[in-house]
mmCIF file of C-alpha atoms and ligand atoms in Angstrom:
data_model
loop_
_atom_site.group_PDB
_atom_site.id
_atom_site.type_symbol
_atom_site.label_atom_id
_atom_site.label_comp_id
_atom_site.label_asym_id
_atom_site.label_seq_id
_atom_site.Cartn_x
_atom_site.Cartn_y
_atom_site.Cartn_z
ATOM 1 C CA UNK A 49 -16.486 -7.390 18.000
ATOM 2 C CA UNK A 50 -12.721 -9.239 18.066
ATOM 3 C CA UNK A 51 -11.149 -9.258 14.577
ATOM 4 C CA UNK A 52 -8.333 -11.247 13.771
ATOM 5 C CA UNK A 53 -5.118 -8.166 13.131
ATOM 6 C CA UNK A 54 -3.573 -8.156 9.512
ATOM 7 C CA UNK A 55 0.048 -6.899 9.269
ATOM 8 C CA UNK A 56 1.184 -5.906 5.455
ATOM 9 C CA UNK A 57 4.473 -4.932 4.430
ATOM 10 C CA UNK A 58 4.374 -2.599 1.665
ATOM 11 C CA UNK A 59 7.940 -3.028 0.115
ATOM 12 C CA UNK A 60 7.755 -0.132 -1.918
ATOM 13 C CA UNK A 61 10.622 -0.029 -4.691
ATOM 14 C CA UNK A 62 12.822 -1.851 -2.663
ATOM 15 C CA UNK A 63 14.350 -5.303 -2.860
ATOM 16 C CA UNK A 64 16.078 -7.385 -6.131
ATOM 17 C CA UNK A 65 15.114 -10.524 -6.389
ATOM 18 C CA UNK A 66 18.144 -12.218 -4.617
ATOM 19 C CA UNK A 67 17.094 -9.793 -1.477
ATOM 20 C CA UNK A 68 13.167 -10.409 -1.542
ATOM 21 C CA UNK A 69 13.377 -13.987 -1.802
ATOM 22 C CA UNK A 70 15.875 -13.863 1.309
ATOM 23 C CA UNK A 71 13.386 -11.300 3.493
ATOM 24 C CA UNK A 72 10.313 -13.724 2.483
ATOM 25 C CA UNK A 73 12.454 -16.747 3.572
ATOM 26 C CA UNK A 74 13.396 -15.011 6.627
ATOM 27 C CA UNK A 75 9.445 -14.076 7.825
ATOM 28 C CA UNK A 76 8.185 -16.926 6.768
ATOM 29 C CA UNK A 77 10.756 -19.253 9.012
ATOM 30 C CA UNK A 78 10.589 -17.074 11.901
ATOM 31 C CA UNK A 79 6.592 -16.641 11.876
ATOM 32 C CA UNK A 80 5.685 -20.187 12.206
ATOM 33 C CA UNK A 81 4.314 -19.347 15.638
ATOM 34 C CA UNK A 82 1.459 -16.780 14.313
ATOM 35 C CA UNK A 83 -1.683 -18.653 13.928
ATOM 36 C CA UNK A 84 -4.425 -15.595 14.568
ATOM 37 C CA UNK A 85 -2.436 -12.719 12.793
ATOM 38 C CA UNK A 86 -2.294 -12.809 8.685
ATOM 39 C CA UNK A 87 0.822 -11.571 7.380
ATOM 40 C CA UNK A 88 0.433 -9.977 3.960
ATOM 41 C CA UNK A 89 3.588 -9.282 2.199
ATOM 42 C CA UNK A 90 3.675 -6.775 -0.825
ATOM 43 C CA UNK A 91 7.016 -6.771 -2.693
ATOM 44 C CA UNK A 92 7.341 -5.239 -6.099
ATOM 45 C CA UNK A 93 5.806 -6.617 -9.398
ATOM 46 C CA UNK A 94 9.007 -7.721 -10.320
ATOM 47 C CA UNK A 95 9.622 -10.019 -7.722
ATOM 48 C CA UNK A 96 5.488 -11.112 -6.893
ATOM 49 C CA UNK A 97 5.902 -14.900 -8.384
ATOM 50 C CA UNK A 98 9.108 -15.474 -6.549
ATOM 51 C CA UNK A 99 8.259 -14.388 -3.133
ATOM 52 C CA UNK A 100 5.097 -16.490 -4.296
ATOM 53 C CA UNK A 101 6.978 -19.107 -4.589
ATOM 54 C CA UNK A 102 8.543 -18.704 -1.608
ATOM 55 C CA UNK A 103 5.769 -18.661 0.870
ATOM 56 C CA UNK A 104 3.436 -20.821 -0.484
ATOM 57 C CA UNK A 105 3.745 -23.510 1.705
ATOM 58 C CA UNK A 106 2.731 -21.329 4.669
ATOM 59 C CA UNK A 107 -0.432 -19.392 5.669
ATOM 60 C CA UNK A 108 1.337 -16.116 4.256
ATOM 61 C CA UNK A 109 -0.095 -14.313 1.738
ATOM 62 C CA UNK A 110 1.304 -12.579 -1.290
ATOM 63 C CA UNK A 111 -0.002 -8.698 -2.690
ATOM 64 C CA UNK A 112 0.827 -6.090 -5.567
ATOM 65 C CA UNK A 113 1.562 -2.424 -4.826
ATOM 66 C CA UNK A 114 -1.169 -1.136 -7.935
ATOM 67 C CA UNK A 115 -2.626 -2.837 -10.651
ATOM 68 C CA UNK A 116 -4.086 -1.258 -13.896
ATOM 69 C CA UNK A 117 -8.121 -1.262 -14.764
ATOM 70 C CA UNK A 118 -7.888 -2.695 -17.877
ATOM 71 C CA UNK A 119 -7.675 -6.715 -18.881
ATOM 72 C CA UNK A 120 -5.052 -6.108 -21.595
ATOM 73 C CA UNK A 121 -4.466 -4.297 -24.075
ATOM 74 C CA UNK A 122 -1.795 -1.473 -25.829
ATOM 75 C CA UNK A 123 -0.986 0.088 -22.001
ATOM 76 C CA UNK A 124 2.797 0.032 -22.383
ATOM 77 C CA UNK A 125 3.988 -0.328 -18.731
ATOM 78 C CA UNK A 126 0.882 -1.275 -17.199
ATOM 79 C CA UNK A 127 0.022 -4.729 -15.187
ATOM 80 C CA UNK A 128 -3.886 -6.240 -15.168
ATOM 81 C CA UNK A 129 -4.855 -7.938 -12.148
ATOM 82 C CA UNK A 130 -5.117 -10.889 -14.161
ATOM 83 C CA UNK A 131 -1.590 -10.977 -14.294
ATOM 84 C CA UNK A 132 -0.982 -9.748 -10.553
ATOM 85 C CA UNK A 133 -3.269 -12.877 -10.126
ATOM 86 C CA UNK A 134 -1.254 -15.018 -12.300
ATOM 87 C CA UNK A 135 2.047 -14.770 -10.210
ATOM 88 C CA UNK A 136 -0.023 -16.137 -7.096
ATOM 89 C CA UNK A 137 -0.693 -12.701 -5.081
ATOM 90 C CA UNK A 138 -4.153 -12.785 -3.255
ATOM 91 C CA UNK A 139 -4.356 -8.702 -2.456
ATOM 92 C CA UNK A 140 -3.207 -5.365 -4.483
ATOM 93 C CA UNK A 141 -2.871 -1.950 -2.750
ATOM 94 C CA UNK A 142 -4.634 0.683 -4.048
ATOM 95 C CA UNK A 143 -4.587 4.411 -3.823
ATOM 96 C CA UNK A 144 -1.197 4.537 -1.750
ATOM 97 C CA UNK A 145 -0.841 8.453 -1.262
ATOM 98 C CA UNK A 146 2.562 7.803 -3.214
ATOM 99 C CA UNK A 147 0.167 6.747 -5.999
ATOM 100 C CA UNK A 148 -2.218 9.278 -5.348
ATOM 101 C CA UNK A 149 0.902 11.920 -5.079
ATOM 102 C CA UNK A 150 2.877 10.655 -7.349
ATOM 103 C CA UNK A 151 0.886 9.042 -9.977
ATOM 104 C CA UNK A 152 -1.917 11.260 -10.185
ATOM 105 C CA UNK A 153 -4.211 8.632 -8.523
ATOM 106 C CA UNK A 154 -7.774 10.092 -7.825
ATOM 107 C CA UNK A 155 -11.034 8.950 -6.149
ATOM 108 C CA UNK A 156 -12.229 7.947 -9.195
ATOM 109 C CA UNK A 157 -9.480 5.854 -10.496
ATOM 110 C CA UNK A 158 -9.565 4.256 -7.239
ATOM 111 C CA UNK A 159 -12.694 2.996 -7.523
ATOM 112 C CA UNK A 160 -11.672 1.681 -11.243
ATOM 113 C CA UNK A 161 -8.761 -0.399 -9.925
ATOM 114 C CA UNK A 162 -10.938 -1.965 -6.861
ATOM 115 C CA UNK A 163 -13.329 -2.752 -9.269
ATOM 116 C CA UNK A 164 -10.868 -4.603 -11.954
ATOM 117 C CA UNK A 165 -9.128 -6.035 -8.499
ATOM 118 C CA UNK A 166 -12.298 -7.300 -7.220
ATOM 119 C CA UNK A 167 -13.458 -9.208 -10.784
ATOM 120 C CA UNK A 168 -10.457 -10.906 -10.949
ATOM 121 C CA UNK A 169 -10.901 -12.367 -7.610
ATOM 122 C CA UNK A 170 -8.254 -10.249 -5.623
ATOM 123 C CA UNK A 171 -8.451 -8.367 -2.488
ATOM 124 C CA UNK A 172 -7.724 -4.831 -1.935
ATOM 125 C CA UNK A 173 -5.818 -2.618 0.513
ATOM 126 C CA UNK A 174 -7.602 0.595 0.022
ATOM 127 C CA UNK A 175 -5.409 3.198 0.893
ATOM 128 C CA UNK A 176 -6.866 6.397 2.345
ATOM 129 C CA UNK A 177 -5.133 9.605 4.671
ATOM 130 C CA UNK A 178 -4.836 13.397 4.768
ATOM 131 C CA UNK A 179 -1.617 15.295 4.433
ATOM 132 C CA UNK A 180 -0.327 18.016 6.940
ATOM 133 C CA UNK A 181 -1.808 20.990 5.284
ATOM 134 C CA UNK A 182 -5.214 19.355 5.387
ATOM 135 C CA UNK A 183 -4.931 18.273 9.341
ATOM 136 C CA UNK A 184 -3.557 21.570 10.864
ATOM 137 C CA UNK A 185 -6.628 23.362 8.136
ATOM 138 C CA UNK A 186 -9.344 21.312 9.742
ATOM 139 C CA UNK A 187 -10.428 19.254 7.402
ATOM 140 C CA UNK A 188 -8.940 15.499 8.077
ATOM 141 C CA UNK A 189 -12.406 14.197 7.974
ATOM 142 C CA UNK A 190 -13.922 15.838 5.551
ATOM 143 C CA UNK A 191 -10.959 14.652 3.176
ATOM 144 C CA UNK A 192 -11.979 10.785 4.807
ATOM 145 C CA UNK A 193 -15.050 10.851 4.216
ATOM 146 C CA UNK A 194 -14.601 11.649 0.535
ATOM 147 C CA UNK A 195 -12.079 9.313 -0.248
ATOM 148 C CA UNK A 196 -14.333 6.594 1.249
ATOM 149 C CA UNK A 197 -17.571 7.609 0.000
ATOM 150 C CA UNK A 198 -16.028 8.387 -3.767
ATOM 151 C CA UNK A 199 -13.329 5.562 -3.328
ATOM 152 C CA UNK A 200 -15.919 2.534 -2.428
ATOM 153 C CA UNK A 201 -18.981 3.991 -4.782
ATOM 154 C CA UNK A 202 -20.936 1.301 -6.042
ATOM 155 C CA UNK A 203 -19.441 -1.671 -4.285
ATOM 156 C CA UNK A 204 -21.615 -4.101 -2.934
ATOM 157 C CA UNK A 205 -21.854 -5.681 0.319
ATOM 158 C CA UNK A 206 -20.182 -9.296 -0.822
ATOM 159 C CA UNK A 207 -17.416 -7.289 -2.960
ATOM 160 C CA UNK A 208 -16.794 -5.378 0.938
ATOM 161 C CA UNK A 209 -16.076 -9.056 2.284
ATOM 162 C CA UNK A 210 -13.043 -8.743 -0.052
ATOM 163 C CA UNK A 211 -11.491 -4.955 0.948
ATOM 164 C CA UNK A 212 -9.411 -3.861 3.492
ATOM 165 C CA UNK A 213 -9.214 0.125 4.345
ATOM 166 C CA UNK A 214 -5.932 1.449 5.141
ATOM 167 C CA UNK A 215 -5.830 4.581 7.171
ATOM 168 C CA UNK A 216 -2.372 6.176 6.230
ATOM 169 C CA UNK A 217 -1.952 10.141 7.166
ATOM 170 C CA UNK A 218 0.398 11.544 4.374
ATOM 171 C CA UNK A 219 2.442 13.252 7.266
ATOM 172 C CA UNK A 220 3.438 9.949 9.062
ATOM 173 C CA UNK A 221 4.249 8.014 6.434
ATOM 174 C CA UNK A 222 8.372 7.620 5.815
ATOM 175 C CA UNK A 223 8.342 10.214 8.028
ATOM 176 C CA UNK A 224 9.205 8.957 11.835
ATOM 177 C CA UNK A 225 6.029 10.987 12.845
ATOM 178 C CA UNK A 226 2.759 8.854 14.200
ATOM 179 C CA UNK A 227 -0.152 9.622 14.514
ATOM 180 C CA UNK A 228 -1.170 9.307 18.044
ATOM 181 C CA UNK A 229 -3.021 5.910 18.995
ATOM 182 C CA UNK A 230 -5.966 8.741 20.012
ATOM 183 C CA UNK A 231 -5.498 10.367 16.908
ATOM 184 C CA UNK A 232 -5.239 7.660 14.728
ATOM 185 C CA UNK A 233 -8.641 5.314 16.608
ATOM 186 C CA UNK A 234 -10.355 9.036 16.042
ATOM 187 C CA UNK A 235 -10.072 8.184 12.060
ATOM 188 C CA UNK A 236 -10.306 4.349 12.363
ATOM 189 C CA UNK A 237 -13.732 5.148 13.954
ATOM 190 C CA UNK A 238 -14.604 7.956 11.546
ATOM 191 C CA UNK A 239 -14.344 5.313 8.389
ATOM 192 C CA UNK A 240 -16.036 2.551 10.282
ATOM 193 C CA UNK A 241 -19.039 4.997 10.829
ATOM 194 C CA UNK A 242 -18.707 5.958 6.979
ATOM 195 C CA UNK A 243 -18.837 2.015 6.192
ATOM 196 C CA UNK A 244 -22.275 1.474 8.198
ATOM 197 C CA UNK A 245 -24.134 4.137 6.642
ATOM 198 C CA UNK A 246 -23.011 3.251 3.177
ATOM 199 C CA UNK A 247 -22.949 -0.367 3.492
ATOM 200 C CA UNK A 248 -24.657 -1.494 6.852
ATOM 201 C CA UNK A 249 -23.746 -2.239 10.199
ATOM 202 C CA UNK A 250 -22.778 -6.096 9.491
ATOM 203 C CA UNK A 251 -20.500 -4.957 7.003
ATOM 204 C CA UNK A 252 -18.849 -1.831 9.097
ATOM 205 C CA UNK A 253 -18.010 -4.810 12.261
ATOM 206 C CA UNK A 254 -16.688 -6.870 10.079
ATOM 207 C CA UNK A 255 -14.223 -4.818 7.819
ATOM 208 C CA UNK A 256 -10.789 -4.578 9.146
ATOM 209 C CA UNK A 257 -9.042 -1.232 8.928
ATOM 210 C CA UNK A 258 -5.137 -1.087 8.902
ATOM 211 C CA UNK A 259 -3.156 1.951 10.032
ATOM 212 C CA UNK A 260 -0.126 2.936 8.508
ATOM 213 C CA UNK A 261 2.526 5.393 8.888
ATOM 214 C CA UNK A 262 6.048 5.463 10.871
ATOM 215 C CA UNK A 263 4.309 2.005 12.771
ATOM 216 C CA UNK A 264 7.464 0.074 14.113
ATOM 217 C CA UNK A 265 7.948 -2.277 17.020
ATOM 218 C CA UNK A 266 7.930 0.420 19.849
ATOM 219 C CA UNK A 267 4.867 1.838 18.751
ATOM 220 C CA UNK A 268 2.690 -1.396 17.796
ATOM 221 C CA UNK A 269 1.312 -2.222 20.666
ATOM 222 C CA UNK A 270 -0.350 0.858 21.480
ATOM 223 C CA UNK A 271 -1.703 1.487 17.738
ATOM 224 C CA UNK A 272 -2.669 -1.943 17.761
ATOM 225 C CA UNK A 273 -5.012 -2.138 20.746
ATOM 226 C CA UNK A 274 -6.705 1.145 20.076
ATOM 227 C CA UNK A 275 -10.729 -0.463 19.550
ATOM 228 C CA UNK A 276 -10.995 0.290 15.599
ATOM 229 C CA UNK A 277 -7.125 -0.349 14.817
ATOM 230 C CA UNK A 278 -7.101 -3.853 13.081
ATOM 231 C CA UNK A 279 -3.648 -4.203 11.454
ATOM 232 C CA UNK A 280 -0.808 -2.333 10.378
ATOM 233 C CA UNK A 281 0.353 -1.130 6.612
ATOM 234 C CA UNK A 282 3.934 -0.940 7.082
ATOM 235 C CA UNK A 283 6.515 0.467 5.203
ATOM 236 C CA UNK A 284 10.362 1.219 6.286
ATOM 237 C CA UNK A 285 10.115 -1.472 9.051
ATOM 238 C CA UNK A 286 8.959 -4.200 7.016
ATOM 239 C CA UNK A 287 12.259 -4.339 4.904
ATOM 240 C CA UNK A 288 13.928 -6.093 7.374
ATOM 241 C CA UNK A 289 12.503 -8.930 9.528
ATOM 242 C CA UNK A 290 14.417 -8.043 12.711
ATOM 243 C CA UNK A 291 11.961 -5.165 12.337
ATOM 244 C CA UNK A 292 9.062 -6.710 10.689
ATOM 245 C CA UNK A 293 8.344 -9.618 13.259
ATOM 246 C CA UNK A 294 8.080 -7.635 16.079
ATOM 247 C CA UNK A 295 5.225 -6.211 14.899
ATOM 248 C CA UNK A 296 3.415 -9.071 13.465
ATOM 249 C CA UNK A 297 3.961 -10.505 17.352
ATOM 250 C CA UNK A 298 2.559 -7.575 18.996
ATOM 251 C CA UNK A 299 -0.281 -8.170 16.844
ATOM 252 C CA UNK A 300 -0.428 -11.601 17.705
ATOM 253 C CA UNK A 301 -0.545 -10.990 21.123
ATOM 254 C CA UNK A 302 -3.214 -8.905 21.336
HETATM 255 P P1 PGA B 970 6.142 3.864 6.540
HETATM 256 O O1 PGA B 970 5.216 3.626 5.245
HETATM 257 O O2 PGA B 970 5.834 2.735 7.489
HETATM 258 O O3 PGA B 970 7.542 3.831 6.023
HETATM 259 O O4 PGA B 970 5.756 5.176 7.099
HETATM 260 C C1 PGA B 970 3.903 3.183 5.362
HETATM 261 C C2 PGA B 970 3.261 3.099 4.013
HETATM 262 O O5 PGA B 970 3.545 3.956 3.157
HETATM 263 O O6 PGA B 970 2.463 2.182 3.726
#
């Protein structure tokens, strides 16, 4: 089955607001031409409702880096996706392995954040990888397959119509390492397996599965057209849109 590519730029902590509304200026101008590929761009909560603002007259859409399960409430720091919702962003990330790292995100939180993401009517990028030690041990899909299984527990098909998986090894990522377009389809086909035999085959075709880690113009093209690869989760090269667009075209083209 053909899907449609999504390209996401995950901006990280990068970008005042005098510099995100210029990059979201700059894509959106120069990606009039893109009519198949959906360009997702995730700058940080501080500067969601003005990149919003930004794009809104085009067909590119707007996403949060995390949200927080709860509505509201005494969570001093925190953002609901209510709120994430309220600045005009259609998608959150969740479970970046920065989070995950970082943050002390788990499985099970995860699954708490897709859930309060999903209620409110927002998609999610659901972020999922292994890091070095766990490749060169052996167990990359063994790590997968728990992060998906635990990660999507208790989702239903219709709330699947709203996720996107990203596949992000914890070794490529800010790194300048990839992942092979062998390696990386290996994993991409590994989670679309998982997806049919917890959800059904309807739901596995369907759901679109991103890569991410070191992806950049010279390498798009070849992640891009590997059979499960539907997208791209970039980081580093999506700060700048001489680096950015590329990609989105290569996508495009495909
Ligand atoms: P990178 O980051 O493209 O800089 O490796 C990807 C990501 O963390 O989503």
């Amino acid at each position: 089955m053909k899907r449609n590519k999504v390209i996401a730029g995950n901006w990280k902590m990068y970008k005042n607001n005098s510099e995100a509304q210029q990059l979201a200026n700059q894509i959106k101008i120069r990606s009039t031409e893109i009519k198949k590929t959906e360009i997702i761009l995730c700058p940080p909560f501080s500067a969601l409702a003005l990149v919003h603002e930004q794009v809104k007259d085009s067909s590119i859409a707007v996403g949060a880096q995390n949200l927080y399960w709860e509505k509201e409430g005494a969570f001093t720091g925190e953002i609901s996706a209510g709120m994430i919702k309220s600045c005009g962003a259609a998608y959150v990330i969740i479970g970046h392995s920065e989070r995950r790292q970082y943050f002390g995100e788990t499985d099970a939180t995860v699954n708490k954040r897709i859930k309060a993401a999903l209620a409110e009517g927002l998609k999610a990028i659901v972020c999922v990888g292994e890091s070095l030690d766990q490749r060169e041990s052996g167990v990359t899909a063994k790590v997968i397959e728990t992060q998906v299984t635990a990660g999507l527990e208790g989702l239903s098909k219709d709330d699947m119509k709203n996720l996107i998986i990203a596949y992000e090894p914890v070794w490529a990522i800010g790194t300048g390492k990839t992942a092979t377009p062998e390696q990386a389809q290996e994993v991409h086909a590994q989670i679309r397996g998982l997806i049919d035999a917890q959800f059904g085959s309807d739901v596995a075709e369907k759901i679109k599965i991103q890569y991410g880690g070191s992806v950049k113009p010279e390498n798009a093209e070849t992640l891009l057209s590997q059979p499960d690869i539907d997208g791209a989760l970039v980081g580093g090269a999506c700060l700048k849109a001489e680096t950015f667009l590329p990609i989105i075209q290569a996508a495009e083209l495909l």
